Coordinates of C-alpha atoms in Angstrom, one line a residue:
M1 CA -124.1 121.0 -20.3
S2 CA -126.7 119.0 -22.8
I3 CA -129.8 116.9 -22.1
D4 CA -131.0 113.9 -24.5
L5 CA -134.1 115.4 -25.9
S6 CA -135.3 112.2 -27.3
Q7 CA -136.9 111.1 -24.0
F8 CA -139.1 114.3 -23.7
A9 CA -140.3 113.2 -27.4
S10 CA -141.6 109.5 -26.5
E11 CA -145.0 109.2 -25.8
G12 CA -144.9 107.6 -22.5
F13 CA -142.9 110.5 -21.3
D14 CA -143.6 111.5 -17.7
P15 CA -142.6 114.9 -16.4
K16 CA -143.4 114.0 -12.6
A17 CA -141.1 110.9 -13.1
Y18 CA -138.5 112.7 -14.6
I19 CA -138.3 115.3 -12.0
N20 CA -138.9 112.9 -9.4
D21 CA -135.6 111.1 -10.9
A22 CA -133.5 114.3 -11.1
C23 CA -134.1 114.6 -7.6
T24 CA -133.2 111.3 -6.4
R25 CA -129.5 112.5 -7.5
I26 CA -129.7 115.4 -5.4
P27 CA -126.8 115.6 -2.5
D28 CA -128.2 115.9 0.8
D29 CA -127.0 119.3 1.7
D30 CA -129.4 122.0 1.3
K31 CA -127.2 124.7 -0.8
A32 CA -125.9 121.5 -3.2
S33 CA -129.9 120.4 -3.6
E34 CA -130.7 124.0 -4.3
R35 CA -127.7 124.2 -7.0
H36 CA -128.5 121.0 -8.6
L37 CA -132.0 122.1 -8.9
A38 CA -131.1 125.4 -10.4
E39 CA -128.6 123.7 -12.8
L40 CA -131.2 121.2 -14.1
E41 CA -133.4 124.1 -14.5
M42 CA -130.8 126.1 -16.6
K43 CA -130.2 123.0 -18.6
L44 CA -133.8 122.4 -19.6
H45 CA -134.0 126.1 -20.4
L46 CA -131.1 126.1 -22.5
A47 CA -132.4 122.9 -24.3
G48 CA -135.8 124.7 -24.6
E49 CA -134.0 127.5 -26.4
D50 CA -132.1 125.3 -28.5
L51 CA -135.2 123.6 -29.8
A52 CA -137.1 126.9 -30.4
L53 CA -134.2 128.2 -32.6
Y54 CA -133.7 125.2 -34.7
L55 CA -137.6 125.1 -35.0
Q56 CA -137.6 128.7 -36.1
D57 CA -134.6 128.3 -38.5
H58 CA -136.4 125.2 -40.3
S59 CA -139.7 126.5 -40.6
T60 CA -138.6 129.7 -42.3
R61 CA -136.1 127.9 -44.8
Y62 CA -139.4 125.4 -45.5
S63 CA -141.8 128.5 -45.8
Q64 CA -139.4 130.1 -48.3
R65 CA -139.3 126.9 -50.1
V66 CA -143.4 126.9 -50.6
P67 CA -143.7 129.1 -53.6
A68 CA -141.2 127.5 -55.6
A69 CA -142.6 124.2 -54.9
I70 CA -146.0 125.4 -55.7
K71 CA -144.6 126.7 -59.2
E72 CA -143.0 123.2 -59.6
L73 CA -146.6 121.7 -59.0
L74 CA -148.4 123.8 -61.5
R75 CA -145.8 122.8 -64.5
V76 CA -145.9 119.4 -63.5
K77 CA -149.8 119.3 -63.4
V78 CA -150.1 121.0 -66.6
S79 CA -147.9 119.0 -68.5

């Protein structure tokens, strides 16, 4: 259950076109179409959660690195 997130990052990404494209692959059966859209929504939701966790983890790591980087810059500046 994975989604290629690179398409969302592209500058020309069109959410309407993405949704319309996903809807063209829906089976004709009403229950199947509802299930298909629910699965698509869940995939997008999980991808969003994964991305949020990734960003949170990396921003925490980088913010913890800032004090050491400042000290290093000050040491280089003084030298």
